[in-house]
PDB file of C-alpha atoms and ligand atoms in Angstrom:
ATOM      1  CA  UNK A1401     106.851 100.619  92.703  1.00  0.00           C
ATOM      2  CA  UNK A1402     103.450  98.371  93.362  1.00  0.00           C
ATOM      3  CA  UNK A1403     102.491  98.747  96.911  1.00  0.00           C
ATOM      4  CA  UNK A1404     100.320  95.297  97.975  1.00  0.00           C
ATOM      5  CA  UNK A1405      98.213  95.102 100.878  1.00  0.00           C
ATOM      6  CA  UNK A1406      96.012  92.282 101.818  1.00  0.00           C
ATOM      7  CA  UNK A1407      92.897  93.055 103.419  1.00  0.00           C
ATOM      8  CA  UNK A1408      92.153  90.347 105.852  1.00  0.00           C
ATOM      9  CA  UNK A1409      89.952  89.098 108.849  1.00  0.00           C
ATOM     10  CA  UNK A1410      88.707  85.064 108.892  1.00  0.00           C
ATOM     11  CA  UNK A1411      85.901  87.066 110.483  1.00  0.00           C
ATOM     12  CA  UNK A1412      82.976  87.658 107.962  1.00  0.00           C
ATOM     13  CA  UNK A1413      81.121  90.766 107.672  1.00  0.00           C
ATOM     14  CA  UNK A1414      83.603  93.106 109.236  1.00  0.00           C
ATOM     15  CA  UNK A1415      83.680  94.760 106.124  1.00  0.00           C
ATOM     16  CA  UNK A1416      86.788  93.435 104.314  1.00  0.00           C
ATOM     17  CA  UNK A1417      85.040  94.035 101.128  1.00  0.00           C
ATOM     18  CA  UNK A1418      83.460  97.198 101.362  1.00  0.00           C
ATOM     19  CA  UNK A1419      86.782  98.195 102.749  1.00  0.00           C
ATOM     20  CA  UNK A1420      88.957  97.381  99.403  1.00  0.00           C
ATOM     21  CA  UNK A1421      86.054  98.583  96.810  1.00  0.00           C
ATOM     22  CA  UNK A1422      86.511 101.744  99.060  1.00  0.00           C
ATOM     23  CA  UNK A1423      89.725 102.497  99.930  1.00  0.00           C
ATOM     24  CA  UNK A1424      90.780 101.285  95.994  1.00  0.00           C
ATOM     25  CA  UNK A1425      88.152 103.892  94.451  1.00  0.00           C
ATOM     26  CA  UNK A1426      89.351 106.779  96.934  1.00  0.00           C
ATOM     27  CA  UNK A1427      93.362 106.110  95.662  1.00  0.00           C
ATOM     28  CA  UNK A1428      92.047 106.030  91.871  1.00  0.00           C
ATOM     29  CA  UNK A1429      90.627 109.601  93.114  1.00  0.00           C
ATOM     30  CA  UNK A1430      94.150 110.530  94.080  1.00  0.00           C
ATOM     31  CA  UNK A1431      95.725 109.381  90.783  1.00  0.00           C
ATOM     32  CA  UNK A1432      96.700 105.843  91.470  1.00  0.00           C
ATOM     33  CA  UNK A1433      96.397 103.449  89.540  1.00  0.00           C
ATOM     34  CA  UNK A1434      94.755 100.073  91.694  1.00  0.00           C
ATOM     35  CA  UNK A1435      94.163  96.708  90.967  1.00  0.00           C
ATOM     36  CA  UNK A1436      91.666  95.114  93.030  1.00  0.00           C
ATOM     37  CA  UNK A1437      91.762  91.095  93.421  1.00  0.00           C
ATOM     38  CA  UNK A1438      88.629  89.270  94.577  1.00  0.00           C
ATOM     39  CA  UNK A1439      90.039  86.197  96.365  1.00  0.00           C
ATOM     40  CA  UNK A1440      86.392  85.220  97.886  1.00  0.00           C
ATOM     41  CA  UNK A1441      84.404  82.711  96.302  1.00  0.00           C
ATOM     42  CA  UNK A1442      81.046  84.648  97.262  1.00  0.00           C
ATOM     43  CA  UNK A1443      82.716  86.974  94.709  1.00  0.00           C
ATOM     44  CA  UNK A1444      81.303  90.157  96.284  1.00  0.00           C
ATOM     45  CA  UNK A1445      83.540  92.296  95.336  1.00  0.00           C
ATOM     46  CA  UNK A1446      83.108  91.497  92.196  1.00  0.00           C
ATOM     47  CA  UNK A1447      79.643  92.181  92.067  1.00  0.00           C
ATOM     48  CA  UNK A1448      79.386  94.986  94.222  1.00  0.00           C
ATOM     49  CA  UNK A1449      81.440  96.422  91.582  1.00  0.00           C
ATOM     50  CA  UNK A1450      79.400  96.441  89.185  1.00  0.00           C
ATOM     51  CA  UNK A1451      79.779  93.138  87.321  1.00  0.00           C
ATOM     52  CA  UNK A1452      77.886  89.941  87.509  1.00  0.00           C
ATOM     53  CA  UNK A1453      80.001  86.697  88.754  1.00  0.00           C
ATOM     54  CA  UNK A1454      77.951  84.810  86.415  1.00  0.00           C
ATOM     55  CA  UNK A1455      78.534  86.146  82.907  1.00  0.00           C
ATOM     56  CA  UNK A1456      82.506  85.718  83.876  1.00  0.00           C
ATOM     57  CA  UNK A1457      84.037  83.373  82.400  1.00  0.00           C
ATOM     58  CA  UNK A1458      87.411  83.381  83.406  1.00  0.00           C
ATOM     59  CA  UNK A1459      88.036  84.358  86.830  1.00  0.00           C
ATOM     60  CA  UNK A1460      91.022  84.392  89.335  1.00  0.00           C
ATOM     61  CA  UNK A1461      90.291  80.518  89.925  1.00  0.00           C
ATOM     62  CA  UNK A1462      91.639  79.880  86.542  1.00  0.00           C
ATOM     63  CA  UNK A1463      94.803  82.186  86.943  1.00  0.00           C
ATOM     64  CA  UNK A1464      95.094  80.709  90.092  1.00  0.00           C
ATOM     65  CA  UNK A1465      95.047  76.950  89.113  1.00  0.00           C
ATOM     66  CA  UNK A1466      95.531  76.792  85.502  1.00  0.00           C
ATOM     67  CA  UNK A1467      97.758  79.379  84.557  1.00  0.00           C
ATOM     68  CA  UNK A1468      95.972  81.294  82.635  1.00  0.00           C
ATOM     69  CA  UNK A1469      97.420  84.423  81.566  1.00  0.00           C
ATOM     70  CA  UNK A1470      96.107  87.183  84.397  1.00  0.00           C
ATOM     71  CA  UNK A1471      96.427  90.252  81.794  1.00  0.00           C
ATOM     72  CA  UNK A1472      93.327  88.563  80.320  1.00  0.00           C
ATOM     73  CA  UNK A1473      91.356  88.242  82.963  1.00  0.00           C
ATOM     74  CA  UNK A1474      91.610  92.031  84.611  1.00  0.00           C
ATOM     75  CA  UNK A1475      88.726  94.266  83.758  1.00  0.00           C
ATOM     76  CA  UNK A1476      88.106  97.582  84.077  1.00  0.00           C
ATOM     77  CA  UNK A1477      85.102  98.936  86.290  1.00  0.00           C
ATOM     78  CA  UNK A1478      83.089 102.264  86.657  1.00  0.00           C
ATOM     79  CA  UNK A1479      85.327 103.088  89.964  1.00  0.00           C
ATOM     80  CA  UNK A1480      88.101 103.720  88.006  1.00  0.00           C
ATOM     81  CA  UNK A1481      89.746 100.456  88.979  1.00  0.00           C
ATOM     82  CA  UNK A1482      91.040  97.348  87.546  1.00  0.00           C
ATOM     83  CA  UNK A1483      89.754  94.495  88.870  1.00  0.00           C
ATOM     84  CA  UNK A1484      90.635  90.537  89.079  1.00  0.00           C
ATOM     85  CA  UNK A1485      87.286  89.066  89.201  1.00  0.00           C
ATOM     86  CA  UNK A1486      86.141  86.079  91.079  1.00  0.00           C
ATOM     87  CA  UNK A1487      83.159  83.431  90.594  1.00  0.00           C
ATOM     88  CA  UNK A1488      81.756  81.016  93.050  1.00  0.00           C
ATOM     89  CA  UNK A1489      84.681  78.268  91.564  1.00  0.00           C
ATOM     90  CA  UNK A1490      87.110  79.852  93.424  1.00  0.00           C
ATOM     91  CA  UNK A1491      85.301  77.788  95.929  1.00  0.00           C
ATOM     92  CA  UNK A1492      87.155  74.792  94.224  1.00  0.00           C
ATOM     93  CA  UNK A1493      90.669  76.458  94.226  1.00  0.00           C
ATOM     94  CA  UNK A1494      91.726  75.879  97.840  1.00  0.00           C
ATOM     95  CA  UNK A1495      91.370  71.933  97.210  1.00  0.00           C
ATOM     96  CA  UNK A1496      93.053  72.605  93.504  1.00  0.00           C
ATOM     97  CA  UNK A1497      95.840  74.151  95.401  1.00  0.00           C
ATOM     98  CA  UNK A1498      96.523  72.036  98.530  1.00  0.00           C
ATOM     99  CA  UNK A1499      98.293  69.243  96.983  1.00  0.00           C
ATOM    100  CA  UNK A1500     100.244  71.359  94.461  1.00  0.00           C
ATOM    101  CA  UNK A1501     104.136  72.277  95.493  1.00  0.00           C
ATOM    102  CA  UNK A1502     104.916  76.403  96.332  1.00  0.00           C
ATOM    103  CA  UNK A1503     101.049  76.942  96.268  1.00  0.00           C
ATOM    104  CA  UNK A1504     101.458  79.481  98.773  1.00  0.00           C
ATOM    105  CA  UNK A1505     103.687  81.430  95.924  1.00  0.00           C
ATOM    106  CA  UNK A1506     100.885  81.215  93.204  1.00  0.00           C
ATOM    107  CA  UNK A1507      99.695  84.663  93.562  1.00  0.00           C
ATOM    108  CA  UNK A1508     102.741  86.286  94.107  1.00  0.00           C
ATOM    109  CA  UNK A1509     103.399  84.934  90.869  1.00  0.00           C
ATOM    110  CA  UNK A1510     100.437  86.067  89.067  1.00  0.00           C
ATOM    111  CA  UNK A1511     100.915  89.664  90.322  1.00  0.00           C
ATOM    112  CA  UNK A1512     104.693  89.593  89.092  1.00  0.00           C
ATOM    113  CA  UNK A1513     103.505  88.362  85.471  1.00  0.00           C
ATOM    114  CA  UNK A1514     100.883  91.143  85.526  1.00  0.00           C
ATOM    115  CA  UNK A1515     103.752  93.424  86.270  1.00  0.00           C
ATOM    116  CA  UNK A1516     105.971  92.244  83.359  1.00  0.00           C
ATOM    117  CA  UNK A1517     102.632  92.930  81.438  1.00  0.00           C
ATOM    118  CA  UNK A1518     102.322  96.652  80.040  1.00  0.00           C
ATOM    119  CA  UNK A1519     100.122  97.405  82.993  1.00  0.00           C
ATOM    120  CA  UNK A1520     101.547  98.645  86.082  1.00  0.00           C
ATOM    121  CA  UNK A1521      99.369  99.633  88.991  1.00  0.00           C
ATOM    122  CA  UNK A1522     100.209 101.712  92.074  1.00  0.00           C
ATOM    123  CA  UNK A1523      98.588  99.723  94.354  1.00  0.00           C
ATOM    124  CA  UNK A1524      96.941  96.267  94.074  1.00  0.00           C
ATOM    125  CA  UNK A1525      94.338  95.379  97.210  1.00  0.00           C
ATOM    126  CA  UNK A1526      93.543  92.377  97.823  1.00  0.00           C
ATOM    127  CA  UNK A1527      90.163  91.249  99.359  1.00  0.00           C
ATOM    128  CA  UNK A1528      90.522  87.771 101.546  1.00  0.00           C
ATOM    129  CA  UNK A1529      88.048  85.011 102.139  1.00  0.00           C
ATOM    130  CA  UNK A1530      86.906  84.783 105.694  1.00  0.00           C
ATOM    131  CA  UNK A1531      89.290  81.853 106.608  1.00  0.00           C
ATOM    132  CA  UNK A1532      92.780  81.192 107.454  1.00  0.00           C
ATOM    133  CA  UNK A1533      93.216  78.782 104.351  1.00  0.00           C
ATOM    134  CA  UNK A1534      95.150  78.356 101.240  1.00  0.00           C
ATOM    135  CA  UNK A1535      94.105  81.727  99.776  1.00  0.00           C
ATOM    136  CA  UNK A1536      94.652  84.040 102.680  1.00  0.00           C
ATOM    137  CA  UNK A1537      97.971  82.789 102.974  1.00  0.00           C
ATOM    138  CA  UNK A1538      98.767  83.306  99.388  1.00  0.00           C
ATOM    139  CA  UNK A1539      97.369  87.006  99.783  1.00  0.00           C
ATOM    140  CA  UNK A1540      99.939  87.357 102.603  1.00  0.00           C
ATOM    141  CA  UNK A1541     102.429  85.573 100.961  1.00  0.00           C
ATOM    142  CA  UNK A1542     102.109  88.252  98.073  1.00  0.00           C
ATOM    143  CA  UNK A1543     101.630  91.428  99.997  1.00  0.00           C
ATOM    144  CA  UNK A1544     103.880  93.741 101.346  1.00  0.00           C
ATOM    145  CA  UNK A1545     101.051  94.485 104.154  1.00  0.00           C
ATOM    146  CA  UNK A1546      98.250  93.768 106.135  1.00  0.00           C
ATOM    147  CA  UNK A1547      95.304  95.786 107.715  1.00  0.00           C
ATOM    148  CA  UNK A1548      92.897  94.266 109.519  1.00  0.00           C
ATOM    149  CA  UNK A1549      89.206  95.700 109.408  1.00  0.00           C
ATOM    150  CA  UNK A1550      88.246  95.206 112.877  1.00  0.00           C
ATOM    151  CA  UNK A1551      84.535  95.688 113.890  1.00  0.00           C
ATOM    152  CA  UNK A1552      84.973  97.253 117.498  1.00  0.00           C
ATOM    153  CA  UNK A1553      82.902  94.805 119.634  1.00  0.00           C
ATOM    154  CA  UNK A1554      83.319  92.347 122.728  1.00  0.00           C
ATOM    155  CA  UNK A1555      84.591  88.889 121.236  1.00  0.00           C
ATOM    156  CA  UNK A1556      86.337  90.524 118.009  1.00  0.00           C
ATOM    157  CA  UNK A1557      89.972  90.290 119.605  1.00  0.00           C
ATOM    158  CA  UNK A1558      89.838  86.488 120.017  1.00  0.00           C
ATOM    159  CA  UNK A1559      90.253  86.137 115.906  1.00  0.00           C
ATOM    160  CA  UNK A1560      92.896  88.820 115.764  1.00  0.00           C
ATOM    161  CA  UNK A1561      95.095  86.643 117.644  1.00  0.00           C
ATOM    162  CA  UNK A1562      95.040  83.324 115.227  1.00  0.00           C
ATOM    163  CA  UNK A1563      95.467  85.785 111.767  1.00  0.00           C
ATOM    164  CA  UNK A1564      98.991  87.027 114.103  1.00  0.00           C
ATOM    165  CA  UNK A1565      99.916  83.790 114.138  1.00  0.00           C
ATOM    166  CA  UNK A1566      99.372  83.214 110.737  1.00  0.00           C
ATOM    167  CA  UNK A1567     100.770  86.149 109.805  1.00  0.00           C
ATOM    168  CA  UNK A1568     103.781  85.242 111.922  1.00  0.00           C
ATOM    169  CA  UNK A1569     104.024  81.633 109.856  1.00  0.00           C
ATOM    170  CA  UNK A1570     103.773  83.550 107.047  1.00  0.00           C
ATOM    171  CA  UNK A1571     106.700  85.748 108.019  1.00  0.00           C
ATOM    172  CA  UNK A1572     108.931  82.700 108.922  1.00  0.00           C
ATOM    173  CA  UNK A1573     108.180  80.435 105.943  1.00  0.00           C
ATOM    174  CA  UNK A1574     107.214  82.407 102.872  1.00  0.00           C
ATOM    175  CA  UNK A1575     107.323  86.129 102.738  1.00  0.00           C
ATOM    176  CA  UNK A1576     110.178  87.792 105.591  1.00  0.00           C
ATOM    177  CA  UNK A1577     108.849  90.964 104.220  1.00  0.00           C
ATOM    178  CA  UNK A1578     105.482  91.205 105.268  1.00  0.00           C
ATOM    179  CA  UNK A1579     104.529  94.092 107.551  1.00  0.00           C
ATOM    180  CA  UNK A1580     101.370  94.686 109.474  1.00  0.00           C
ATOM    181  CA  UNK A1581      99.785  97.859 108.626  1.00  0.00           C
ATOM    182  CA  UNK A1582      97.661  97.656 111.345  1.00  0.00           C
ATOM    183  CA  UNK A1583      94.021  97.313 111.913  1.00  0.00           C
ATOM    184  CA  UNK A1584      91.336  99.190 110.495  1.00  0.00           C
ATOM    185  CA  UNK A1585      87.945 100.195 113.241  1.00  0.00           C
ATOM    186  CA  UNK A1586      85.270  99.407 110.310  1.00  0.00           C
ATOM    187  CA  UNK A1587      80.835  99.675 111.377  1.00  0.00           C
ATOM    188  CA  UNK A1588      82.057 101.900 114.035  1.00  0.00           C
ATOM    189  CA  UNK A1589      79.287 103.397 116.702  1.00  0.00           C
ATOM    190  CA  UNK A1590      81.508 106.412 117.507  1.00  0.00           C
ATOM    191  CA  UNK A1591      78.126 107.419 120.168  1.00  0.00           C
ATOM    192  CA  UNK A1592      79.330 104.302 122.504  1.00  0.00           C
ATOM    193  CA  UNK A1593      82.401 104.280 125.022  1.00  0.00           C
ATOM    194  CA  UNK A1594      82.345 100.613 124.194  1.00  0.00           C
ATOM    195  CA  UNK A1595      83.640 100.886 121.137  1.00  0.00           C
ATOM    196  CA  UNK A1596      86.833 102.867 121.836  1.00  0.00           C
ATOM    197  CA  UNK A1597      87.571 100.318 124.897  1.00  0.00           C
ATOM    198  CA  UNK A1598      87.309  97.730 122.691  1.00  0.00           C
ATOM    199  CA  UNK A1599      89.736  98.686 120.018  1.00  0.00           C
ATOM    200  CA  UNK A1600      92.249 100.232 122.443  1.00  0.00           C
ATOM    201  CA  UNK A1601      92.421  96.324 124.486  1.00  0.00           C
ATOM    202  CA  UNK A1602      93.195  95.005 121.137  1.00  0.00           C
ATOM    203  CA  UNK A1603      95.785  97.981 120.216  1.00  0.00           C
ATOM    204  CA  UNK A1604      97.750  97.416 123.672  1.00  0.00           C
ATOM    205  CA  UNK A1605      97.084  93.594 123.565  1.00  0.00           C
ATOM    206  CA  UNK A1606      98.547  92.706 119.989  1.00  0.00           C
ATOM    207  CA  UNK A1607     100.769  96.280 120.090  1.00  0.00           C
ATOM    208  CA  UNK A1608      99.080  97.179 116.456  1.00  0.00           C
ATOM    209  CA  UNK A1609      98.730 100.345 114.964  1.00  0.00           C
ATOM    210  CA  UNK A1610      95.051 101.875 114.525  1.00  0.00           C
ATOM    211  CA  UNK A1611      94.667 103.156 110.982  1.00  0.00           C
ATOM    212  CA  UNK A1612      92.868 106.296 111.214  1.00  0.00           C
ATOM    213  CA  UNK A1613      90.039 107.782 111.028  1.00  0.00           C
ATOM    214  CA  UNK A1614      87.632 105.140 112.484  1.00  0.00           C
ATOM    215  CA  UNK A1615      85.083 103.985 109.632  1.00  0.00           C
ATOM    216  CA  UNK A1616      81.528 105.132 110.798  1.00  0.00           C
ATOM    217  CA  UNK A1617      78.326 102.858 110.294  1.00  0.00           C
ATOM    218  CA  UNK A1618      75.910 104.139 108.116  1.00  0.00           C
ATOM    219  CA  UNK A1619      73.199 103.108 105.994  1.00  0.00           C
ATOM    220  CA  UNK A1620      74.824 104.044 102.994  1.00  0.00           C
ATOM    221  CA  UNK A1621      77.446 101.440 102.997  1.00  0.00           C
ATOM    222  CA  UNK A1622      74.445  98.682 101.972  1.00  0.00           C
ATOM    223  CA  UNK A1623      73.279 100.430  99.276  1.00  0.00           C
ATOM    224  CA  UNK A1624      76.241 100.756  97.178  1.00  0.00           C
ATOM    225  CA  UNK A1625      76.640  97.142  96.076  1.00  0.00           C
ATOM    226  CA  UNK A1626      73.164  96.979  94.854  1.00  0.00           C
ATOM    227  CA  UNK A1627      74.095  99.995  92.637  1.00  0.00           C
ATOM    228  CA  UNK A1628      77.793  98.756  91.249  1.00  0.00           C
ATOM    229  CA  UNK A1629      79.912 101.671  92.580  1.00  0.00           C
ATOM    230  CA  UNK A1630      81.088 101.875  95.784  1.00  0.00           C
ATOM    231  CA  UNK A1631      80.468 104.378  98.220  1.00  0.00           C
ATOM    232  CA  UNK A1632      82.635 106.880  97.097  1.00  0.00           C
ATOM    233  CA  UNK A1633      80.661 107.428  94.129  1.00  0.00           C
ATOM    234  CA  UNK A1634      76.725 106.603  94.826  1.00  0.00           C
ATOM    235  CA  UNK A1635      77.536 109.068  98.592  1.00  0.00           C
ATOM    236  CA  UNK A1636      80.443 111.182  97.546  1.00  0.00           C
ATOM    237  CA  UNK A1637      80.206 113.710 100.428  1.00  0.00           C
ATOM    238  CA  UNK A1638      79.040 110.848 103.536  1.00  0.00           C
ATOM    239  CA  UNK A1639      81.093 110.413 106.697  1.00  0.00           C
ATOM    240  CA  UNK A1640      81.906 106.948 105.569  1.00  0.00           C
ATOM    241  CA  UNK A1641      82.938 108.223 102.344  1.00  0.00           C
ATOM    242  CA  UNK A1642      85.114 111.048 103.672  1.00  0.00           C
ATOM    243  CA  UNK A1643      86.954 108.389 106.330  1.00  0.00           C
ATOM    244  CA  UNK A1644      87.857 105.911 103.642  1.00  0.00           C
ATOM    245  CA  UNK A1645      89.517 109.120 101.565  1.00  0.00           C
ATOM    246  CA  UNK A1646      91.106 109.939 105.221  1.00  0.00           C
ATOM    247  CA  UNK A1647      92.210 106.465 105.492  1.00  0.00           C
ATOM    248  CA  UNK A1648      93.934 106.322 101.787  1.00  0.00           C
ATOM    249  CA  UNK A1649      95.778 109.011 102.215  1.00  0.00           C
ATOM    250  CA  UNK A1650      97.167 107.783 105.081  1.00  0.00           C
ATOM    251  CA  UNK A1651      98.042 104.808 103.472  1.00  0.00           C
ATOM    252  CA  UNK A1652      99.899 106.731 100.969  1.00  0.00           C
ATOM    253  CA  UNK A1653     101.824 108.283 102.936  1.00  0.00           C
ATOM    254  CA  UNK A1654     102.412 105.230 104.615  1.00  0.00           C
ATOM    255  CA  UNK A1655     103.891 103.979 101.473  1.00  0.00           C
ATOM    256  CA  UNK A1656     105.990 107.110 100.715  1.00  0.00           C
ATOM    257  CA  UNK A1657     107.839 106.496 103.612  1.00  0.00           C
TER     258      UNK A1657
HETATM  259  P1  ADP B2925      83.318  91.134 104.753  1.00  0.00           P
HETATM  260  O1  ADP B2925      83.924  91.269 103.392  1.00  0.00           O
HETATM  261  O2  ADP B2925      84.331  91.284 105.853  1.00  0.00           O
HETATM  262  O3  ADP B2925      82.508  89.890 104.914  1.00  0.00           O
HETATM  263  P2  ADP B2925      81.501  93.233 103.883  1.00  0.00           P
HETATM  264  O4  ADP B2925      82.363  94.319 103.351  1.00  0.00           O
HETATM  265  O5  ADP B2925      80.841  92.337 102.901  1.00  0.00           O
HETATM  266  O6  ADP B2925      82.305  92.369 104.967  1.00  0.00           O
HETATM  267  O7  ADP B2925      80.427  93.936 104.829  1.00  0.00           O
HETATM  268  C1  ADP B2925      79.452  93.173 105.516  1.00  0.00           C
HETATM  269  C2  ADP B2925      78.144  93.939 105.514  1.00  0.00           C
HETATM  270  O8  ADP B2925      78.283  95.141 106.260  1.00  0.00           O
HETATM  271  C3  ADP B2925      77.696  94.346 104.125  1.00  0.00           C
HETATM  272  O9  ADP B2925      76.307  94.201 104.047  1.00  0.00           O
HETATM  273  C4  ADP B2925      78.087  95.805 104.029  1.00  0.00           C
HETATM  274  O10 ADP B2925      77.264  96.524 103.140  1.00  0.00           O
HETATM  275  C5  ADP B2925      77.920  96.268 105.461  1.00  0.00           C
HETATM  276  N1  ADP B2925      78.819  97.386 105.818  1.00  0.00           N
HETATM  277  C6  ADP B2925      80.147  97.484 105.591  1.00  0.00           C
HETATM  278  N2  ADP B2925      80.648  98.620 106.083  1.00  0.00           N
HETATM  279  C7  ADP B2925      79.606  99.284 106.664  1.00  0.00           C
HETATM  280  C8  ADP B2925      79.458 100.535 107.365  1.00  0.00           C
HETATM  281  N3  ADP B2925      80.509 101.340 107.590  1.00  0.00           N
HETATM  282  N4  ADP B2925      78.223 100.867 107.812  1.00  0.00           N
HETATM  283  C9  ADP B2925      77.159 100.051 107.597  1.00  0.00           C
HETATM  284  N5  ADP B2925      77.223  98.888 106.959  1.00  0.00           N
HETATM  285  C10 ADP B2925      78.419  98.483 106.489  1.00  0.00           C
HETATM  286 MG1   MG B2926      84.052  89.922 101.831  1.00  0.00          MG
END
């Protein structure tokens, strides 16, 4: 059994990204095997894992749009995780895709060949652009979940409400199945009230689950890309580190359920 969550917010910098290099290197410390799939054309994920977008030469974009075998294309990185890279012509593959019939399917697809590859991975964690376009949908039309990093602060509800709806779409037209997993507090100030007002108004508003423990802000979090590991390896024994293992786990039990 693959368990696939999409790890979305058409907000940027809430930390969608550090999010799935994190929580997929804490489940490869529990044994699971993860693919990660950069679906960003800023392909940070990619490089904060350790490999430069620019000696790739094929990427997701060319799964995506030209069916190019994915098995291929998967690499393995330091974290202990496989990852789908992406390079900045991604940016081309929403326009590739628009025109082109069950587009919203084509990375469902491309996980279910990968599957009746000889590679099977626990969990595959997908990291969204920051919009509500072509690929996000895809991503939600392929997952069996979504969690929502959330940065705790005044206007951050007003998105929450238009990814619902999408999700919502998503749930009529292309994938019944798709559960929200509920959001995730990311850059949190745990030393301000404000904070914990914030994210309980959007709890109560939009009735979502709050994926514990919230994810503290910390310096450490801006190093890691610059080193190619993520947190979990260049500050094994940080707060931030320690949440995102918290936060796995409960995800896995999640899943076991
Ligand atoms: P997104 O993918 O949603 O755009 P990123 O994961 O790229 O967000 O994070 C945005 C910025 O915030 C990055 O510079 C990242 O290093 C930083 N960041 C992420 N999480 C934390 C944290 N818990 N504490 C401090 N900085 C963080
Ligand atoms: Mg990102």
């Amino acid at each position: 059994m693959t368990t696939c969550l999409a790890i979305a917010n058409q907000k940027g910098g809430v930390a969608k990204t550090t999010s799935v290099a994190s929580l997929g290197a804490a489940l490869a410390e529990l044994g699971h095997s993860v693919l990660l799939v950069d679906l960003d054309p800023q392909a940070c994920l990619t490089f904060s894992l350790g490999i430069d977008p620019e000696d790739v030469e094929v990427s997701v974009h060319h799964v995506l749009t030209q069916g190019v075998d994915p098995g291929g294309v998967v690499v393995d990185t330091e974290d202990g995780v496989a990852l789908l890279p992406a390079t900045i012509e991604l940016a081309r593959a929403e326009a590739d895709l628009l025109t082109r019939t069950g587009r919203e399917h084509v990375l469902r697809g491309v996980l279910e060949q990968l599957a009746e590859g000889d590679r099977h991975y626990d969990w595959v964690l997908l990291d969204c652009p920051p919009s509500l376009g072509v690929l996000t949908v895809a991503a939600l039309t392929a997952a069996d979940g979504v969690v929502v990093p959330l940065q705790c602060e005044t206007l951050s509800h007003r998105g929450v409400g238009q990814l619902l709806d999408t999700v919502h779409d998503v749930r009529r037209f292309t994938n019944r199945s798709l559960e929200v997993w509920g959001v995730l507090p990311t850059l949190y100030d745990g030393r301000t009230n404000h904070a914990r007002t914030v994210l309980e108004t959007i709890s109560e508003t939009y009735d979502l689950d709050v994926l514990e423990p919230p994810i503290p802000k910390t310096i450490k979090f801006a190093e890691a890309p610059a080193a190619g590991r993520s947190i979990l390896a260049t500050a094994r024994r940080t707060k931030g580190a320690e949440a995102y293992r918290a936060v796995a786990q409960s995800l896995v039990a999640r899943a076991a359920r």
